[in-house]
mmCIF file of C-alpha atoms in Angstrom:
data_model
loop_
_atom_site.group_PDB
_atom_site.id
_atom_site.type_symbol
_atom_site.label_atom_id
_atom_site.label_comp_id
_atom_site.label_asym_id
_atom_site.label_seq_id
_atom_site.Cartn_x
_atom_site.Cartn_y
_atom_site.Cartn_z
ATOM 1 C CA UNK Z 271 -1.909 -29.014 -25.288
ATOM 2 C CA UNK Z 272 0.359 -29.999 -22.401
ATOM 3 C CA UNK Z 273 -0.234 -29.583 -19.075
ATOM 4 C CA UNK Z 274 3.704 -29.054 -18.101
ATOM 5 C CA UNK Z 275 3.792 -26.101 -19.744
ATOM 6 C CA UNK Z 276 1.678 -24.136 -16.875
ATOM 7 C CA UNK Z 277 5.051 -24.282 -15.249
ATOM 8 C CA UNK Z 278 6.489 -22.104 -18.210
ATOM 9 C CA UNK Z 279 3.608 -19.911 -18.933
ATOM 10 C CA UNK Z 280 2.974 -18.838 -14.940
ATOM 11 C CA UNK Z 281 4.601 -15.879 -13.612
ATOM 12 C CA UNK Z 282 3.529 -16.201 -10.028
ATOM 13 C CA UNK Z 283 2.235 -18.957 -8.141
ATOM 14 C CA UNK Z 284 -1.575 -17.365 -8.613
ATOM 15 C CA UNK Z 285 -0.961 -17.990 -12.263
ATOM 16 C CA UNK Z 286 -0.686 -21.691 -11.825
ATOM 17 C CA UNK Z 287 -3.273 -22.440 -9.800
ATOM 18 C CA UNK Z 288 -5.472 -20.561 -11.860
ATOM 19 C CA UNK Z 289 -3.839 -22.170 -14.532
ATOM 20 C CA UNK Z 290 -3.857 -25.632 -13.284
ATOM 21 C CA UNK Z 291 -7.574 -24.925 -12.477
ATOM 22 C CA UNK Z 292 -8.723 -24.125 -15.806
ATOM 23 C CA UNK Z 293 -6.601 -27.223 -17.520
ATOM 24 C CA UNK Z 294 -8.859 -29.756 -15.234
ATOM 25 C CA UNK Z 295 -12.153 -28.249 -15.763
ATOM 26 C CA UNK Z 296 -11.228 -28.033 -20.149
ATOM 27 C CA UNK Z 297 -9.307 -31.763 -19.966
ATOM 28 C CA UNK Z 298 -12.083 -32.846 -17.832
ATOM 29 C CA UNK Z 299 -14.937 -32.318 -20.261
ATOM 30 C CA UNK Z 300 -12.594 -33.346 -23.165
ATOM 31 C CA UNK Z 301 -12.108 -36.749 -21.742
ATOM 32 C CA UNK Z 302 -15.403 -37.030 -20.737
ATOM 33 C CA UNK Z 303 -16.920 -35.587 -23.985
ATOM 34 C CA UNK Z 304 -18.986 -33.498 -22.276
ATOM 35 C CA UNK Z 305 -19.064 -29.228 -22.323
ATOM 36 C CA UNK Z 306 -17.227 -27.263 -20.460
ATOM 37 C CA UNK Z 307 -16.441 -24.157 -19.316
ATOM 38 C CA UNK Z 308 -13.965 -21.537 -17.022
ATOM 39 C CA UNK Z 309 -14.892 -18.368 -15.348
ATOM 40 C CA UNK Z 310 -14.722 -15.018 -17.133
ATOM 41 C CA UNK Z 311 -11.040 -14.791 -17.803
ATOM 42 C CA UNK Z 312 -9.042 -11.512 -18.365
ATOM 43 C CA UNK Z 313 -7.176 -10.414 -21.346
ATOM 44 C CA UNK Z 314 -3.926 -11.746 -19.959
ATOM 45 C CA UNK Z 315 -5.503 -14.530 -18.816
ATOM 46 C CA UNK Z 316 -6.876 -15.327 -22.045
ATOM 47 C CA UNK Z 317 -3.576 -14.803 -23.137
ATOM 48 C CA UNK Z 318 -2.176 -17.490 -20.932
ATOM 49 C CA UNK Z 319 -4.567 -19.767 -22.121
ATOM 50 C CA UNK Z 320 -4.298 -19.241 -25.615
ATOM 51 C CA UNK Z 321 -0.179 -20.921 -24.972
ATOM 52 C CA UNK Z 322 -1.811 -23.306 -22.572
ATOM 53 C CA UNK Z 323 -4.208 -24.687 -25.108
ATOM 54 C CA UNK Z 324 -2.875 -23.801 -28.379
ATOM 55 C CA UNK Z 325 -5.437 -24.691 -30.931
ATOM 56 C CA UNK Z 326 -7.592 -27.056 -29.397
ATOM 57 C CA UNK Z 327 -10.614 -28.183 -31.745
ATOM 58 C CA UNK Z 328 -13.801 -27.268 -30.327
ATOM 59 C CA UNK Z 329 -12.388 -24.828 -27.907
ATOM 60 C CA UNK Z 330 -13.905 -21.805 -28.357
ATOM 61 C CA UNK Z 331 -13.258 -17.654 -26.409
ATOM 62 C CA UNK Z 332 -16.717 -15.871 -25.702
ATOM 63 C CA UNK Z 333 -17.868 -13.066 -23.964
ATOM 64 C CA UNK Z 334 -21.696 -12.982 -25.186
ATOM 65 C CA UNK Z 335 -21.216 -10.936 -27.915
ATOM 66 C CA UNK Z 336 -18.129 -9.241 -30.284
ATOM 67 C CA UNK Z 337 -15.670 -7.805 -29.145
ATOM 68 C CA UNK Z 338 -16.338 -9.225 -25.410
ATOM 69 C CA UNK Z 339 -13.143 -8.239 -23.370
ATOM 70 C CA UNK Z 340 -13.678 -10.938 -20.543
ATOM 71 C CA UNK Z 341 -14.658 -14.173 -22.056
ATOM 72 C CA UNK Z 342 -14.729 -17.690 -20.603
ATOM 73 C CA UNK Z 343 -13.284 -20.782 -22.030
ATOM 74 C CA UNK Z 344 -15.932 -23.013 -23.137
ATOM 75 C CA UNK Z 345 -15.166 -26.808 -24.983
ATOM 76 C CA UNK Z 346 -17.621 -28.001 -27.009
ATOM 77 C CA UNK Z 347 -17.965 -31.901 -28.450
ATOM 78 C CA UNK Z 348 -18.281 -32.457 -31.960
ATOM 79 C CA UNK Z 349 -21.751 -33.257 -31.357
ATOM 80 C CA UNK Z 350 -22.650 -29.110 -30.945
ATOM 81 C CA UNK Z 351 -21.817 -26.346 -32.786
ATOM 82 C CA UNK Z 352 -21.400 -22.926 -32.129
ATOM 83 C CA UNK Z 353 -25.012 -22.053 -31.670
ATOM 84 C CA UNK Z 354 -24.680 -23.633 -28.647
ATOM 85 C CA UNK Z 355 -22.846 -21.150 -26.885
ATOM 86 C CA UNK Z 356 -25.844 -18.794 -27.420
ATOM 87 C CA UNK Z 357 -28.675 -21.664 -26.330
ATOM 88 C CA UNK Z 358 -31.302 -21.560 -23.562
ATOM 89 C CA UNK Z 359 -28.676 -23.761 -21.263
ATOM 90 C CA UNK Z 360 -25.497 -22.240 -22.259
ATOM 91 C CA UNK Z 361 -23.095 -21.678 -19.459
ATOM 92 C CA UNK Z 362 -23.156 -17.888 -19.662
ATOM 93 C CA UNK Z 363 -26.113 -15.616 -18.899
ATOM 94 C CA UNK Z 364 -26.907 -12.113 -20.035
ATOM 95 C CA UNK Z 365 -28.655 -10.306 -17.584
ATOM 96 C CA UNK Z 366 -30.868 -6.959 -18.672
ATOM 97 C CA UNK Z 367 -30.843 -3.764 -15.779
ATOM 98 C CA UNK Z 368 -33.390 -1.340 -16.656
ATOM 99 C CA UNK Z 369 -33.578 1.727 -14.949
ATOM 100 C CA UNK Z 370 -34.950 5.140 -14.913
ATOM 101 C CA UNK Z 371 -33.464 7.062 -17.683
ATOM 102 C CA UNK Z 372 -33.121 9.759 -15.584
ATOM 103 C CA UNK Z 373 -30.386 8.037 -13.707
ATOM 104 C CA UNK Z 374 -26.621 7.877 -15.144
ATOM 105 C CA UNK Z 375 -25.106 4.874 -13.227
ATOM 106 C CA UNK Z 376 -21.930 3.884 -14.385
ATOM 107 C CA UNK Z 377 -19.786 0.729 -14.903
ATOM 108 C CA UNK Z 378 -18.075 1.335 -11.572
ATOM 109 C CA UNK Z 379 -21.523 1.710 -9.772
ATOM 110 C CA UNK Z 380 -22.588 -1.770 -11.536
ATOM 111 C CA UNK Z 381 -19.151 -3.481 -10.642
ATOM 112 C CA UNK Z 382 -19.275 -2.055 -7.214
ATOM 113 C CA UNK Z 383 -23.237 -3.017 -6.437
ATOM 114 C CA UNK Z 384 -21.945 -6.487 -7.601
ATOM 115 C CA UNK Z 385 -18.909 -7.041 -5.889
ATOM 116 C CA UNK Z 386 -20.966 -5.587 -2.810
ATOM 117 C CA UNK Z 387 -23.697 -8.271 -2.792
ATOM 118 C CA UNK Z 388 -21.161 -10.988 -2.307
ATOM 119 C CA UNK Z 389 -20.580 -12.038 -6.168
ATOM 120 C CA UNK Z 390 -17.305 -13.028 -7.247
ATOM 121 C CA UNK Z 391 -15.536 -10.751 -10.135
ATOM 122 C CA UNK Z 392 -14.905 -14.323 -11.832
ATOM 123 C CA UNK Z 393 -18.109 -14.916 -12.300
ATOM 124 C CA UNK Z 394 -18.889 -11.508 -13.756
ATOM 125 C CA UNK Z 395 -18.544 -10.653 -17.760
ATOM 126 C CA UNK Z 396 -18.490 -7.408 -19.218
ATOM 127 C CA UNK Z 397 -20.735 -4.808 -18.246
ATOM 128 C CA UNK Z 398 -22.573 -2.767 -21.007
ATOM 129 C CA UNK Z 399 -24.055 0.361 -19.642
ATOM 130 C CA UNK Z 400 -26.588 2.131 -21.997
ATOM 131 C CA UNK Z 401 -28.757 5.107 -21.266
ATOM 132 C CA UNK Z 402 -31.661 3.435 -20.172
ATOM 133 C CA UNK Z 403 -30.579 -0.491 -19.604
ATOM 134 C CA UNK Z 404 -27.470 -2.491 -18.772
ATOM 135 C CA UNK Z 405 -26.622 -5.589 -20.299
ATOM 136 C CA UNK Z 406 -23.985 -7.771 -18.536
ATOM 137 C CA UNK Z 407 -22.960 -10.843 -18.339
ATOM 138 C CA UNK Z 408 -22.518 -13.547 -15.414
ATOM 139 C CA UNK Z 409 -21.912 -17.621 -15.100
ATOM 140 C CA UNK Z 410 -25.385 -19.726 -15.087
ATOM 141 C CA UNK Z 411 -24.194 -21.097 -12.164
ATOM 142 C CA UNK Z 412 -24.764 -17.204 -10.171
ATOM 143 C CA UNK Z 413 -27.545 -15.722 -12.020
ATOM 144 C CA UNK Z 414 -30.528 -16.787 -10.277
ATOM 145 C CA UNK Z 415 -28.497 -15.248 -6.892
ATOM 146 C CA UNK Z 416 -27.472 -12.251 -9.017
ATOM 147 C CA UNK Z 417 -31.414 -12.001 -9.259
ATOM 148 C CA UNK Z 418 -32.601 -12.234 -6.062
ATOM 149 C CA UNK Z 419 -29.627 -10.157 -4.721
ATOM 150 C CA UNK Z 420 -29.260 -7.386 -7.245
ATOM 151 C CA UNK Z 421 -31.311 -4.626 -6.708
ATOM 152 C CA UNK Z 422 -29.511 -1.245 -7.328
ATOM 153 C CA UNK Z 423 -26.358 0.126 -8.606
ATOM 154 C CA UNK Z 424 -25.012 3.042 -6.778
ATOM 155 C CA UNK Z 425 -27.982 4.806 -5.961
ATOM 156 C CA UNK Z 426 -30.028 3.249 -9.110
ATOM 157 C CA UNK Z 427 -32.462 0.936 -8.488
ATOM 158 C CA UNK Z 428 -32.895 -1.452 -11.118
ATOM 159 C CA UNK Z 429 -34.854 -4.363 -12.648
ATOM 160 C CA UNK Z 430 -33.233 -7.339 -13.572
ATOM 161 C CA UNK Z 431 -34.347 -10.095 -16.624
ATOM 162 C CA UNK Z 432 -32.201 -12.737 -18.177
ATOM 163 C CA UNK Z 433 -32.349 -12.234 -21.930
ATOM 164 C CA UNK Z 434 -31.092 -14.429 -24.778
ATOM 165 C CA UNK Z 435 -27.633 -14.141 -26.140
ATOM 166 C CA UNK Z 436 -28.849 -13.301 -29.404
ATOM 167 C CA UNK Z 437 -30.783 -10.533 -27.849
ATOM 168 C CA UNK Z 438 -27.952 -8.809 -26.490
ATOM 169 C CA UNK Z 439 -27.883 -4.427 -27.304
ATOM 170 C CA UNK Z 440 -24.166 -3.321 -26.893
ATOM 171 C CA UNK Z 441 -24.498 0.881 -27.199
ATOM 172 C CA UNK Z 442 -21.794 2.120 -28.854
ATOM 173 C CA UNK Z 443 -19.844 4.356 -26.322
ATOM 174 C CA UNK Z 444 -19.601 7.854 -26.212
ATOM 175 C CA UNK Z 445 -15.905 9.298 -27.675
ATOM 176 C CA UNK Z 446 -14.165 12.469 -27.925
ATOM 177 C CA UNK Z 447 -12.927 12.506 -31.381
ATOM 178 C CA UNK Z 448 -9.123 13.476 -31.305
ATOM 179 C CA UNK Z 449 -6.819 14.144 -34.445
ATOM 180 C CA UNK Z 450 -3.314 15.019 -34.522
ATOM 181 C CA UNK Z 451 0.039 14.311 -35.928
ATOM 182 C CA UNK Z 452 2.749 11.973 -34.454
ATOM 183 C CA UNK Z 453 6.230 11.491 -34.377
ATOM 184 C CA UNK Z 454 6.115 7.884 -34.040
ATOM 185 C CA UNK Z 455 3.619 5.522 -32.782
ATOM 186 C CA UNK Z 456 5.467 4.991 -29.305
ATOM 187 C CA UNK Z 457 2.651 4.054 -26.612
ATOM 188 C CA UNK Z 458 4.279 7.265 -25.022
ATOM 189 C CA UNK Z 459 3.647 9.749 -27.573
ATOM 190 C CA UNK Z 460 -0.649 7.592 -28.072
ATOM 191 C CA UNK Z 461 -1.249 8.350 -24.385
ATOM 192 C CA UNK Z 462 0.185 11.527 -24.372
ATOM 193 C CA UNK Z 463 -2.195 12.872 -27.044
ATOM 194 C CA UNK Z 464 -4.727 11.256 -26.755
ATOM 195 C CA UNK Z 465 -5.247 12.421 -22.926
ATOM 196 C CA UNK Z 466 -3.854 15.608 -23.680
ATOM 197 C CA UNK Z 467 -0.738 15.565 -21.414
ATOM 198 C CA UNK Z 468 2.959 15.712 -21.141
ATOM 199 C CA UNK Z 469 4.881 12.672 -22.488
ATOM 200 C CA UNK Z 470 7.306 12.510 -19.592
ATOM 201 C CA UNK Z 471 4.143 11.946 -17.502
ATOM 202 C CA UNK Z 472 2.607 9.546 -19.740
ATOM 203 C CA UNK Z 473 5.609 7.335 -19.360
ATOM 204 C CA UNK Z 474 5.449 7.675 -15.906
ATOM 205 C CA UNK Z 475 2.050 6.222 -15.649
ATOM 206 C CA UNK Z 476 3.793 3.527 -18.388
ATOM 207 C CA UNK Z 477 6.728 2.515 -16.130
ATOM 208 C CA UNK Z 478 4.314 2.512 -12.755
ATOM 209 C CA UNK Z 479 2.478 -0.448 -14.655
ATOM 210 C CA UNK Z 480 -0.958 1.277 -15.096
ATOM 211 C CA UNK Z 481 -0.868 1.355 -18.596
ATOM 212 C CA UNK Z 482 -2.680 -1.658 -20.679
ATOM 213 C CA UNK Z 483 -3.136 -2.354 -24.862
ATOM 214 C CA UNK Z 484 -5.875 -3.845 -25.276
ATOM 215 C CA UNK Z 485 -6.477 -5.632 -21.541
ATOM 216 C CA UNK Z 486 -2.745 -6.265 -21.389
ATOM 217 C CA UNK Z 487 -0.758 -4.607 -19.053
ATOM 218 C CA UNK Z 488 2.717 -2.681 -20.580
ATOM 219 C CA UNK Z 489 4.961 -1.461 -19.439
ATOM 220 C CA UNK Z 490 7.436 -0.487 -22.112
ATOM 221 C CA UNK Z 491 7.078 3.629 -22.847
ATOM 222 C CA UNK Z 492 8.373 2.664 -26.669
ATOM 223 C CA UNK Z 493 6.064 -0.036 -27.511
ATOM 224 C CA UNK Z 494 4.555 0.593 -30.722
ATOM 225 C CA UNK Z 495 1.223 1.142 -31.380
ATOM 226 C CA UNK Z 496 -1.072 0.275 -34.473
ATOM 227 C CA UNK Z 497 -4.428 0.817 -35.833
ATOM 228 C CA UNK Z 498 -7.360 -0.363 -33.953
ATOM 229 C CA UNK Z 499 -5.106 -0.625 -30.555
ATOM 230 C CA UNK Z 500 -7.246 0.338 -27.269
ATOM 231 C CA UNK Z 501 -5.176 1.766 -24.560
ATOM 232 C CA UNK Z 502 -6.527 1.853 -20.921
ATOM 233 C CA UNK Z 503 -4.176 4.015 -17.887
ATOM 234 C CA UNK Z 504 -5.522 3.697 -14.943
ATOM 235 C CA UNK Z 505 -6.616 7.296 -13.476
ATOM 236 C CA UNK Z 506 -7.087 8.627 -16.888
ATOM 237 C CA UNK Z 507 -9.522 6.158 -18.934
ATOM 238 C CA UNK Z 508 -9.458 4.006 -22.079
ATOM 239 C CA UNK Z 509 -8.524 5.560 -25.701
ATOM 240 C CA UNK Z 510 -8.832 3.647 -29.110
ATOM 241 C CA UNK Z 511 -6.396 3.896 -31.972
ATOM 242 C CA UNK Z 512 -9.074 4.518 -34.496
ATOM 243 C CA UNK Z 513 -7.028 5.079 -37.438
ATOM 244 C CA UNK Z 514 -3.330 5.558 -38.728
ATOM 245 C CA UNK Z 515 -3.028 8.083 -42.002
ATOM 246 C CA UNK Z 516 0.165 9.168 -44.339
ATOM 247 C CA UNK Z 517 2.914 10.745 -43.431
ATOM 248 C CA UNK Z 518 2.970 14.472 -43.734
ATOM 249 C CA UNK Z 519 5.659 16.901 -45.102
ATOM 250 C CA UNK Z 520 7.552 17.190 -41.745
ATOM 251 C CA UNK Z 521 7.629 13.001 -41.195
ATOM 252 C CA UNK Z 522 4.971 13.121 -38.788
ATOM 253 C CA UNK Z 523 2.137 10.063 -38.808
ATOM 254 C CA UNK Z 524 -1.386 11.378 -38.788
ATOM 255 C CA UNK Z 525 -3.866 9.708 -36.394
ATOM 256 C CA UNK Z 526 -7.047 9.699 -34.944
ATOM 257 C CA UNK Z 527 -7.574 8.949 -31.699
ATOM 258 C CA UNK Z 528 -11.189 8.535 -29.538
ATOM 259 C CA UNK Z 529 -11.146 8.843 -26.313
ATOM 260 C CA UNK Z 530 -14.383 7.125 -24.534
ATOM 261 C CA UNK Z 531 -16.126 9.544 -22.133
#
């Protein structure tokens, strides 16, 4: 844990203010033995941070629940444990929008309703839209605005309650279940079946940077892939990786592939 090395990790000069940012509000609970926390961070932010702080003890990456793909930082003292990331006054909130389940809003109408009413995308978690609720997850410091403030997504109006961590309902998203043989695990050839088109294009989208594994951006057409991988391209959607098989007669690598509608 050395604070020269933002200079190293940062590829722009947003990077190391951001960078430089996070290192004083984790250092400055650390020397004060006190908790701390970041923002929601990013998947390559996250990624920065994980060089930044190597393996800090009591240091700790959550999002409110598994598999979280924006988390904040948060430092604990030895004097908590982890169950204090899910208490009454931890530094995250979940937030519960019920609606009519008539209504289909989407994550893009919940982003957009919040980025509308003033709130800053920092601030802002994932956003877990079910078929009759939305869980999603903000900084204590904005949810009582987020309350007062929030009223509909898209055209949706909702209702609003904080709930507790532990209460959290992630719905499994809907997939299109897609199986097919490979000849090689390039990102390529995973984008180009799973959204059904050519593989020139696919590396097209690759090379114009719109392609990410798992929250990081790529741009490398022959980047392998393995199990368990999610793949977002921007214009098309996210697919998953869901599982790698044998081999078959002709040297071609069985896969399935969802696709999240």
């Amino acid at each position: 844990m050395d604070r020269k090395n933002i200079d190293k990790i940062a590829q722009n000069p947003e990077d190391k203010l951001l960078l430089a940012k996070l290192w004083d509000k984790i250092n400055g609970g650390i020397r004060k033995n006190i908790p701390a926390a970041t923002s929601f961070l990013s998947p390559r932010e996250q990624e920065m941070c994980r060089y930044l702080f190597g393996q800090t003890e009591g240091l700790h990456d959550f999002g409110g629940y598994a598999d979280a793909e924006r988390k904040m930082l948060i430092w604990l003292p030895d004097y908590l444990d982890e169950s204090a990331l899910y208490a009454e006054d931890s530094p995250m909130v979940c937030l519960r929008a019920s609606f009519w389940q008539g209504d289909t809003p989407s994550h893009r109408d919940f982003l957009g309703a919040l980025m509308g009413a003033g709130i800053a995308r920092e601030t802002v978690g994932d956003i877990c839209v079910g078929k009759e609720s939305c869980d999603f997850f903000v900084t204590a410091e904005v949810a009582p605005y987020v309350q007062q403030n929030f009223l509909s997504a898209g055209r949706t109006h909702v209702h609003l309650e904080p709930i507790l961590l532990s209460q959290v309902q992630i719905t499994e998203p809907e997939v299109k279940e897609i199986r097919d043989t490979l000849a090689s695990l390039r990102l390529d050839s995973v984008i180009s079946s799973g959204f059904r088109i050519g593989r020139s294009l696919a590396a097209e989208y690759i090379l114009a940077g719109r392609a990410a594994i798992d929250g990081l951006n790529c741009e490398k057409p022959d980047k392998a892939v393995t199990e368990g991988m999610k793949i977002s391209v921007r214009g098309l959607g996210k697919i998953k990786v869901a599982e790698v098989g044998n081999q078959t007669k002709k040297n071609r690598i069985w896969v399935v592939i969802h696709r999240y509608i």
